[in-house]
Amino acid sequence: NAGVTQTPKFRVLKTGQSMTLLCAQDMNHEYMYWYRQDPGMGLRLIHYSVGEGTTAKGEVPDGYNVSRLKKQNFLLGLESAAPSQTSVYFCASSQTGGGVGVLTFGAGSRLTVL
Amino acid sequence: GENVEQHPSTLSVQEGDSAVIKCTYSDSASNYFPWYKQELGKGPQLIIDIRSNVGEKKDQRIAVTLNKTAKHFSLHITETQPEDSAVYFCAARGMEYGNKLVFGAGTILRVKS
């Protein structure tokens, strides 16, 4: 049982380039989330999805887009990367929403924007 | 919206000693408070949680206490071991963003052997 898998694990981009982070879960969870982790700021919610075909904005959504075309996948896109988007990105999923459902996190994707 | 403050940012203890991490939250309507442990190179993992109708919860060497009046909750680790070294995050379920979790900034715990 793989749980939550994120690809790629590491990526270096130049300012203005675009990229997509892929998150896949095999637990049949309804809810999926994208967080970013920055030193001294904890985990901040970027976007989330409450089911296939749905997305919603979190705390820091600017500069990111997401899609949930299939229940098991949640994609995070950066259309024009900026140095401020240098961070570690974590995907998570849960069976139910909010704090009631236990979040299962992936191992993270470290993104550097030069 | 919900705001969660976590202290201290770093904590060093000797193996066998106790460690305490404290968090305060701002939204009095918050009713769920989990703690996550993040080991180096891994994603956070839930270690214990507490709901607002409970004052304390224990699981072997870890415990969480909640003071709703003061709006703070704490993680207690007794008889610390080197494998307890990690980053610990508290969180509270806020009313914004569809009742999603709001995390504290994290505490780096180092257990010295």
mmCIF file of C-alpha atoms in Angstrom:
data_model
loop_
_atom_site.group_PDB
_atom_site.id
_atom_site.type_symbol
_atom_site.label_atom_id
_atom_site.label_comp_id
_atom_site.label_asym_id
_atom_site.label_seq_id
_atom_site.Cartn_x
_atom_site.Cartn_y
_atom_site.Cartn_z
ATOM 1 C CA ASN A 1 0.000 0.000 0.000
ATOM 2 C CA ALA A 2 1.849 3.083 -1.274
ATOM 3 C CA GLY A 3 -0.377 5.708 0.418
ATOM 4 C CA VAL A 4 0.331 9.156 -1.069
ATOM 5 C CA THR A 5 2.984 9.439 -3.765
ATOM 6 C CA GLN A 6 4.374 12.754 -5.017
ATOM 7 C CA THR A 7 6.405 13.307 -8.154
ATOM 8 C CA PRO A 8 8.904 14.751 -8.711
ATOM 9 C CA LYS A 9 10.777 14.771 -5.391
ATOM 10 C CA PHE A 10 13.110 17.560 -6.447
ATOM 11 C CA ARG A 11 12.961 20.199 -9.162
ATOM 12 C CA VAL A 12 14.874 23.346 -10.048
ATOM 13 C CA LEU A 13 13.142 25.940 -12.196
ATOM 14 C CA LYS A 14 14.083 29.280 -13.646
ATOM 15 C CA THR A 15 11.836 32.274 -13.027
ATOM 16 C CA GLY A 16 8.951 32.254 -15.469
ATOM 17 C CA GLN A 17 9.027 28.538 -16.222
ATOM 18 C CA SER A 18 6.013 26.353 -15.627
ATOM 19 C CA MET A 19 5.683 22.946 -14.064
ATOM 20 C CA THR A 20 3.203 20.497 -12.578
ATOM 21 C CA LEU A 21 3.481 18.505 -9.379
ATOM 22 C CA LEU A 22 1.603 15.223 -9.353
ATOM 23 C CA CYS A 23 0.006 13.637 -6.312
ATOM 24 C CA ALA A 24 -1.476 10.148 -6.395
ATOM 25 C CA GLN A 25 -3.243 8.280 -3.592
ATOM 26 C CA ASP A 26 -4.374 4.685 -3.537
ATOM 27 C CA MET A 27 -6.602 4.803 -0.437
ATOM 28 C CA ASN A 28 -9.799 5.858 -2.234
ATOM 29 C CA HIS A 29 -9.847 9.090 -0.202
ATOM 30 C CA GLU A 30 -12.362 11.763 -1.146
ATOM 31 C CA TYR A 31 -10.399 14.785 0.063
ATOM 32 C CA MET A 32 -7.005 15.902 -1.197
ATOM 33 C CA TYR A 33 -4.861 18.907 -0.298
ATOM 34 C CA TRP A 34 -1.754 20.764 -1.332
ATOM 35 C CA TYR A 35 0.342 22.473 1.365
ATOM 36 C CA ARG A 36 3.591 24.384 1.212
ATOM 37 C CA GLN A 37 6.109 24.277 4.036
ATOM 38 C CA ASP A 38 8.438 27.208 4.659
ATOM 39 C CA PRO A 39 10.845 27.707 7.578
ATOM 40 C CA GLY A 40 9.136 29.317 10.539
ATOM 41 C CA MET A 41 5.729 29.276 8.848
ATOM 42 C CA GLY A 42 4.552 25.729 9.241
ATOM 43 C CA LEU A 43 2.253 24.179 6.676
ATOM 44 C CA ARG A 44 -0.008 26.494 4.709
ATOM 45 C CA LEU A 45 -2.903 25.258 2.622
ATOM 46 C CA ILE A 46 -2.694 26.198 -1.062
ATOM 47 C CA HIS A 47 -5.699 24.454 -2.613
ATOM 48 C CA TYR A 48 -7.861 21.504 -1.765
ATOM 49 C CA SER A 49 -10.457 19.221 -3.299
ATOM 50 C CA VAL A 50 -13.480 17.572 -1.726
ATOM 51 C CA GLY A 51 -13.997 15.116 -4.553
ATOM 52 C CA GLU A 52 -13.340 14.301 -8.176
ATOM 53 C CA GLY A 53 -13.875 17.333 -10.392
ATOM 54 C CA THR A 54 -13.868 19.838 -7.499
ATOM 55 C CA THR A 55 -11.242 22.314 -6.303
ATOM 56 C CA ALA A 56 -11.211 25.177 -3.823
ATOM 57 C CA LYS A 57 -8.785 27.857 -2.673
ATOM 58 C CA GLY A 58 -6.935 27.618 0.586
ATOM 59 C CA GLU A 59 -4.890 30.129 2.528
ATOM 60 C CA VAL A 60 -2.216 30.922 -0.121
ATOM 61 C CA PRO A 61 -3.628 30.107 -3.593
ATOM 62 C CA ASP A 62 -2.095 32.919 -5.678
ATOM 63 C CA GLY A 63 0.240 31.740 -8.431
ATOM 64 C CA TYR A 64 -1.008 28.143 -8.336
ATOM 65 C CA ASN A 65 -3.674 26.164 -10.141
ATOM 66 C CA VAL A 66 -4.975 22.683 -9.434
ATOM 67 C CA SER A 67 -7.012 19.982 -11.105
ATOM 68 C CA ARG A 68 -8.712 16.820 -9.853
ATOM 69 C CA LEU A 69 -9.786 15.010 -13.014
ATOM 70 C CA LYS A 70 -9.516 11.602 -11.374
ATOM 71 C CA LYS A 71 -10.317 10.759 -7.767
ATOM 72 C CA GLN A 72 -6.861 9.362 -7.109
ATOM 73 C CA ASN A 73 -4.870 12.254 -8.590
ATOM 74 C CA PHE A 74 -4.460 15.900 -7.580
ATOM 75 C CA LEU A 75 -2.211 18.099 -9.715
ATOM 76 C CA LEU A 76 -0.607 21.368 -8.634
ATOM 77 C CA GLY A 77 0.507 23.694 -11.411
ATOM 78 C CA LEU A 78 2.763 26.729 -11.445
ATOM 79 C CA GLU A 79 2.170 28.703 -14.651
ATOM 80 C CA SER A 80 4.993 31.217 -14.211
ATOM 81 C CA ALA A 81 7.305 30.268 -11.354
ATOM 82 C CA ALA A 82 8.665 32.978 -9.037
ATOM 83 C CA PRO A 83 11.485 32.782 -6.456
ATOM 84 C CA SER A 84 8.835 33.236 -3.724
ATOM 85 C CA GLN A 85 7.495 29.817 -4.695
ATOM 86 C CA THR A 86 10.707 28.120 -3.596
ATOM 87 C CA SER A 87 9.405 25.741 -0.958
ATOM 88 C CA VAL A 88 8.696 22.155 -0.018
ATOM 89 C CA TYR A 89 5.279 21.078 -1.235
ATOM 90 C CA PHE A 90 3.252 18.400 0.478
ATOM 91 C CA CYS A 91 0.202 16.636 -0.813
ATOM 92 C CA ALA A 92 -2.206 15.013 1.618
ATOM 93 C CA SER A 93 -5.439 13.098 1.486
ATOM 94 C CA SER A 94 -8.171 12.198 3.947
ATOM 95 C CA GLN A 95 -11.230 10.014 3.980
ATOM 96 C CA THR A 96 -13.407 12.804 5.343
ATOM 97 C CA GLY A 97 -12.906 16.521 5.412
ATOM 98 C CA GLY A 98 -11.329 19.102 7.616
ATOM 99 C CA GLY A 99 -9.791 18.172 10.901
ATOM 100 C CA VAL A 100 -12.082 15.222 11.482
ATOM 101 C CA GLY A 101 -10.373 13.111 8.866
ATOM 102 C CA VAL A 102 -6.789 12.097 9.533
ATOM 103 C CA LEU A 103 -4.452 13.527 6.906
ATOM 104 C CA THR A 104 -2.047 11.157 5.178
ATOM 105 C CA PHE A 105 0.876 13.088 3.725
ATOM 106 C CA GLY A 106 3.227 12.352 0.895
ATOM 107 C CA ALA A 107 7.010 12.610 1.310
ATOM 108 C CA GLY A 108 7.172 16.082 -0.203
ATOM 109 C CA SER A 109 8.487 17.775 -3.338
ATOM 110 C CA ARG A 110 11.302 20.283 -2.971
ATOM 111 C CA LEU A 111 11.074 23.071 -5.530
ATOM 112 C CA THR A 112 13.737 25.704 -6.086
ATOM 113 C CA VAL A 113 13.042 28.678 -8.336
ATOM 114 C CA LEU A 114 16.124 30.591 -9.429
ATOM 115 C CA GLY B 1 -9.676 33.374 10.678
ATOM 116 C CA GLU B 2 -7.943 30.807 12.806
ATOM 117 C CA ASN B 3 -4.372 31.529 13.888
ATOM 118 C CA VAL B 4 -2.193 28.969 15.668
ATOM 119 C CA GLU B 5 0.972 29.938 17.521
ATOM 120 C CA GLN B 6 3.451 27.282 18.597
ATOM 121 C CA HIS B 7 6.298 27.479 21.125
ATOM 122 C CA PRO B 8 9.148 26.869 21.399
ATOM 123 C CA SER B 9 10.530 26.807 17.869
ATOM 124 C CA THR B 10 13.395 24.559 18.977
ATOM 125 C CA LEU B 11 13.734 22.335 22.023
ATOM 126 C CA SER B 12 16.710 20.285 23.178
ATOM 127 C CA VAL B 13 16.324 17.723 25.948
ATOM 128 C CA GLN B 14 18.440 14.973 27.403
ATOM 129 C CA GLU B 15 17.366 11.420 26.705
ATOM 130 C CA GLY B 16 14.930 10.315 29.390
ATOM 131 C CA ASP B 17 13.719 13.821 30.186
ATOM 132 C CA SER B 18 10.267 15.164 29.350
ATOM 133 C CA ALA B 19 9.440 17.576 26.539
ATOM 134 C CA VAL B 20 6.505 19.965 26.377
ATOM 135 C CA ILE B 21 5.343 21.902 23.315
ATOM 136 C CA LYS B 22 2.594 24.485 23.620
ATOM 137 C CA CYS B 23 0.138 25.941 21.121
ATOM 138 C CA THR B 24 -2.469 28.657 21.323
ATOM 139 C CA TYR B 25 -5.346 29.194 18.930
ATOM 140 C CA SER B 26 -7.560 32.157 18.221
ATOM 141 C CA ASP B 27 -10.905 30.763 17.066
ATOM 142 C CA SER B 28 -13.040 29.758 20.036
ATOM 143 C CA ALA B 29 -15.194 27.667 17.671
ATOM 144 C CA SER B 30 -12.294 25.318 16.843
ATOM 145 C CA ASN B 31 -13.040 21.832 18.098
ATOM 146 C CA TYR B 32 -10.316 19.488 16.842
ATOM 147 C CA PHE B 33 -6.593 19.640 17.641
ATOM 148 C CA PRO B 34 -4.174 17.112 16.134
ATOM 149 C CA TRP B 35 -0.409 16.820 16.514
ATOM 150 C CA TYR B 36 1.802 15.694 13.643
ATOM 151 C CA LYS B 37 5.393 14.444 13.734
ATOM 152 C CA GLN B 38 7.681 14.986 10.761
ATOM 153 C CA GLU B 39 10.884 12.989 10.522
ATOM 154 C CA LEU B 40 13.714 14.093 8.282
ATOM 155 C CA GLY B 41 12.857 13.702 4.606
ATOM 156 C CA LYS B 42 9.323 12.505 5.269
ATOM 157 C CA GLY B 43 5.841 13.933 5.343
ATOM 158 C CA PRO B 44 4.097 14.724 8.646
ATOM 159 C CA GLN B 45 2.343 11.860 10.392
ATOM 160 C CA LEU B 46 -0.452 12.083 12.964
ATOM 161 C CA ILE B 47 0.672 10.998 16.422
ATOM 162 C CA ILE B 48 -2.209 12.076 18.654
ATOM 163 C CA ASP B 49 -5.310 14.255 18.520
ATOM 164 C CA ILE B 50 -7.896 15.654 20.898
ATOM 165 C CA ARG B 51 -11.410 16.998 20.501
ATOM 166 C CA SER B 52 -12.839 19.934 22.384
ATOM 167 C CA ASN B 53 -15.069 17.825 24.626
ATOM 168 C CA VAL B 54 -12.004 16.141 26.185
ATOM 169 C CA GLY B 55 -9.421 17.741 28.485
ATOM 170 C CA GLU B 56 -6.614 15.219 28.191
ATOM 171 C CA LYS B 57 -5.657 12.207 26.118
ATOM 172 C CA LYS B 58 -2.745 9.797 26.561
ATOM 173 C CA ASP B 59 -1.096 7.245 24.323
ATOM 174 C CA GLN B 60 1.868 5.516 25.952
ATOM 175 C CA ARG B 61 4.616 8.155 26.321
ATOM 176 C CA ILE B 62 2.721 10.994 24.674
ATOM 177 C CA ALA B 63 -0.191 13.017 25.979
ATOM 178 C CA VAL B 64 -2.115 16.084 24.886
ATOM 179 C CA THR B 65 -3.938 18.508 27.176
ATOM 180 C CA LEU B 66 -6.509 21.094 26.138
ATOM 181 C CA ASN B 67 -7.604 24.214 27.969
ATOM 182 C CA LYS B 68 -10.594 25.610 26.057
ATOM 183 C CA THR B 69 -11.001 28.630 28.316
ATOM 184 C CA ALA B 70 -7.446 29.783 27.710
ATOM 185 C CA LYS B 71 -7.487 28.475 24.117
ATOM 186 C CA HIS B 72 -4.282 26.528 24.381
ATOM 187 C CA PHE B 73 -3.225 22.909 24.074
ATOM 188 C CA SER B 74 0.047 21.136 24.761
ATOM 189 C CA LEU B 75 1.948 18.017 23.737
ATOM 190 C CA HIS B 76 3.796 16.157 26.479
ATOM 191 C CA ILE B 77 6.418 13.515 25.707
ATOM 192 C CA THR B 78 7.799 11.595 28.676
ATOM 193 C CA GLU B 79 10.963 9.475 28.851
ATOM 194 C CA THR B 80 12.217 10.926 25.579
ATOM 195 C CA GLN B 81 14.256 8.739 23.250
ATOM 196 C CA PRO B 82 16.549 9.639 20.327
ATOM 197 C CA GLU B 83 13.870 8.494 17.878
ATOM 198 C CA ASP B 84 11.594 11.242 19.218
ATOM 199 C CA SER B 85 13.875 13.768 17.486
ATOM 200 C CA ALA B 86 11.753 15.345 14.753
ATOM 201 C CA VAL B 87 9.682 18.404 13.879
ATOM 202 C CA TYR B 88 6.327 18.524 15.644
ATOM 203 C CA PHE B 89 3.339 20.491 14.338
ATOM 204 C CA CYS B 90 0.175 21.348 16.180
ATOM 205 C CA ALA B 91 -2.977 22.202 14.285
ATOM 206 C CA ALA B 92 -6.511 23.410 14.875
ATOM 207 C CA ARG B 93 -9.569 23.026 12.744
ATOM 208 C CA GLY B 94 -10.571 26.562 11.804
ATOM 209 C CA MET B 95 -13.897 27.662 10.422
ATOM 210 C CA GLU B 96 -12.416 29.054 7.211
ATOM 211 C CA TYR B 97 -11.489 27.126 4.078
ATOM 212 C CA GLY B 98 -14.182 24.547 4.628
ATOM 213 C CA ASN B 99 -13.106 23.739 8.198
ATOM 214 C CA LYS B 100 -9.606 22.754 7.116
ATOM 215 C CA LEU B 101 -6.650 22.434 9.481
ATOM 216 C CA VAL B 102 -4.503 25.461 10.328
ATOM 217 C CA PHE B 103 -0.987 24.474 11.410
ATOM 218 C CA GLY B 104 1.463 26.005 13.841
ATOM 219 C CA ALA B 105 4.978 26.909 12.692
ATOM 220 C CA GLY B 106 6.521 23.736 14.085
ATOM 221 C CA THR B 107 8.952 22.780 16.864
ATOM 222 C CA ILE B 108 12.293 21.099 16.205
ATOM 223 C CA LEU B 109 12.833 18.614 19.028
ATOM 224 C CA ARG B 110 16.341 17.263 19.586
ATOM 225 C CA VAL B 111 16.848 14.455 22.068
ATOM 226 C CA LYS B 112 20.481 14.185 23.116
ATOM 227 C CA SER B 113 21.799 10.795 24.142
#
